[in-house]
Every structure is written in structure tokens, then in C-alpha cells.
CSV table of C-alpha atoms in Angstrom, one decimal:
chain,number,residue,atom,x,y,z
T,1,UNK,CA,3.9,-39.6,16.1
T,2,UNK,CA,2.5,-38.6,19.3
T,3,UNK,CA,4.7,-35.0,19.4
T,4,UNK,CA,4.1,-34.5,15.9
T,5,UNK,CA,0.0,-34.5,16.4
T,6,UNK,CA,0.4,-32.5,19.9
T,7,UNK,CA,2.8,-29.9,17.7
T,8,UNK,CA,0.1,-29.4,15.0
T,9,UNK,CA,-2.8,-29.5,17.5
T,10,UNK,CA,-1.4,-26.4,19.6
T,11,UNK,CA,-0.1,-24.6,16.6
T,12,UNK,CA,-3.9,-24.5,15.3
T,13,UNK,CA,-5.0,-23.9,18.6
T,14,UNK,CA,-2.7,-21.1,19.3
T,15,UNK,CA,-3.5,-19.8,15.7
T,16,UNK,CA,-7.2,-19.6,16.3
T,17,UNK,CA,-6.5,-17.8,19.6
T,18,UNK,CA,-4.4,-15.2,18.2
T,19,UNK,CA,-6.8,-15.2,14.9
T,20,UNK,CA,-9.4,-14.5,17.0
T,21,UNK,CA,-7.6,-11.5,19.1
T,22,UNK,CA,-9.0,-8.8,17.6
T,23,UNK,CA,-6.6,-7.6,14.8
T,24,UNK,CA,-8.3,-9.0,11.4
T,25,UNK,CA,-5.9,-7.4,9.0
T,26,UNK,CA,-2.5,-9.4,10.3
T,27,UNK,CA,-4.6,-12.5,8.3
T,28,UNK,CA,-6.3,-10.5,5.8
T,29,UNK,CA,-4.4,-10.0,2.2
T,30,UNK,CA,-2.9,-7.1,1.4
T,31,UNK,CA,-5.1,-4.9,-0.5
T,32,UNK,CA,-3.8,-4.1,-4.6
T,33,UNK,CA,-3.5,-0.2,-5.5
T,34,UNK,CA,-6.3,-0.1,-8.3
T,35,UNK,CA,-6.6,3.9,-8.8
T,36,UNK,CA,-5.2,4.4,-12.3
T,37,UNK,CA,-4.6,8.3,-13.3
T,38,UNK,CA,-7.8,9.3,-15.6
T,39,UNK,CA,-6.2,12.5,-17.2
T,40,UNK,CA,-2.7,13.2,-18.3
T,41,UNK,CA,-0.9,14.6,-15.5
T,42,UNK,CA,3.0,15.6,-13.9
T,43,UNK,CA,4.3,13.6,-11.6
T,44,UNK,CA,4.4,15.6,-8.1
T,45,UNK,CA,8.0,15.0,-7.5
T,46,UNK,CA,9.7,15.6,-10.5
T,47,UNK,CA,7.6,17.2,-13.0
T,48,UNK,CA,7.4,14.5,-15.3
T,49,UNK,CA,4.4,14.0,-17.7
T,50,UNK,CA,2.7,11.3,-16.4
T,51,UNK,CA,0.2,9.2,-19.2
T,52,UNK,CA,-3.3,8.5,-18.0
T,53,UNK,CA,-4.2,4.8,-17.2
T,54,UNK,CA,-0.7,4.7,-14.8
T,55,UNK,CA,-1.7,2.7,-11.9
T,56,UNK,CA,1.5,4.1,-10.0
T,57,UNK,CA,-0.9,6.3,-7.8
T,58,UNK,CA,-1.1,7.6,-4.3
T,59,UNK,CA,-4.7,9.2,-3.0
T,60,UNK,CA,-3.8,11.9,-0.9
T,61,UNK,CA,-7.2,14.8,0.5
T,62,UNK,CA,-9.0,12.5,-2.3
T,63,UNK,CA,-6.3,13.1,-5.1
T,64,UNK,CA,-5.0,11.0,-7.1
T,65,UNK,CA,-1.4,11.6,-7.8
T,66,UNK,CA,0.4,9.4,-10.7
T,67,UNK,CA,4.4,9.0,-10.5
T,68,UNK,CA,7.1,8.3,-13.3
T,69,UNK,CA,8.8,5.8,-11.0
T,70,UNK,CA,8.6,4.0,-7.9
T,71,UNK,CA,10.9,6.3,-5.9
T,72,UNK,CA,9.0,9.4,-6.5
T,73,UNK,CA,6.1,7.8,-5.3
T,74,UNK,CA,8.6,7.0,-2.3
T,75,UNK,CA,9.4,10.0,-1.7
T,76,UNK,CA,5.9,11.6,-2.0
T,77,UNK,CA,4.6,9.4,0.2
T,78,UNK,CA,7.1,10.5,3.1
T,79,UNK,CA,5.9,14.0,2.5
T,80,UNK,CA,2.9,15.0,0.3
T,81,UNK,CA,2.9,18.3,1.2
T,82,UNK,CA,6.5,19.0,0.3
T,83,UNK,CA,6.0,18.2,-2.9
T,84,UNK,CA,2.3,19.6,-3.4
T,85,UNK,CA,4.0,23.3,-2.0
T,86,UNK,CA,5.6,23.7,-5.5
């Protein structure tokens, strides 16, 4: 019983240590994607029409892009300005 309360002790204690190290967001939750498009668009990538409302966005130079699918969001995010070039 003795190990098991010395365990839990120095996890917390090593937990608070490296809480308090300076890097909040490795304990913060990850933040939701809540731009949704607010006109009818074409997706960046492909050219597909994209419905307002979509909430599969990227902000890019205070843009926001909507996608069809997950992968062309995927592949705009590697490289916005290859697709923004067409």
C-alpha cells in the first residue's frame, strides 16, 4: 500500500512540475474548427462547388477556404499557395 501511495504521490508531483513548465497547450484541449463557409464557393483543390454553412474550412491571409472532402483540405493545407496559383 505503501508503493501504491508513493507511485501516485510522485506521479502528481511530477505532473504539477511539468504542468507548471511553461508549455500550457500540451494540457489545454484541442481547439474545434468553427469557421463555416458564408457564401457558396469552389473548393481550392478540386473545383468542386462547395455549399455555404460547410464547416470543412481552412483560414489562410484571413480566407476562409471550404473543401469537398477531407483530403483536399489535406492537401491544401500542405500548400495553399499551390492551389490558390490556379
Amino acid at each position: 500500500m505503501k508503493k501504491l501511495i508513493t507511485c501516485m504521490v510522485l506521479l502528481l508531483l511530477s505532473s504539477a512540475a511539468f504542468k507548471s513548465s511553461g508549455n500550457p497547450e500540451l494540457f489545454s484541449a484541442p481547439q474545434a474548427q468553427t469557421d463555416t463557409l458564408k457564401t457558396d464557393a469552389r473548393d481550392p483543390v478540386c473545383g468542386m462547388k462547395v455549399k455555404k454553412g460547410i464547416t470543412l474550412t481552412q483560414t489562410h491571409n484571413k480566407t476562409v477556404y471550404g473543401f469537398c472532402s477531407a483530403s483536399c483540405k489535406k492537401n491544401f493545407v500542405s500548400n495553399p499557395d499551390k492551389y490558390l496559383k490556379k
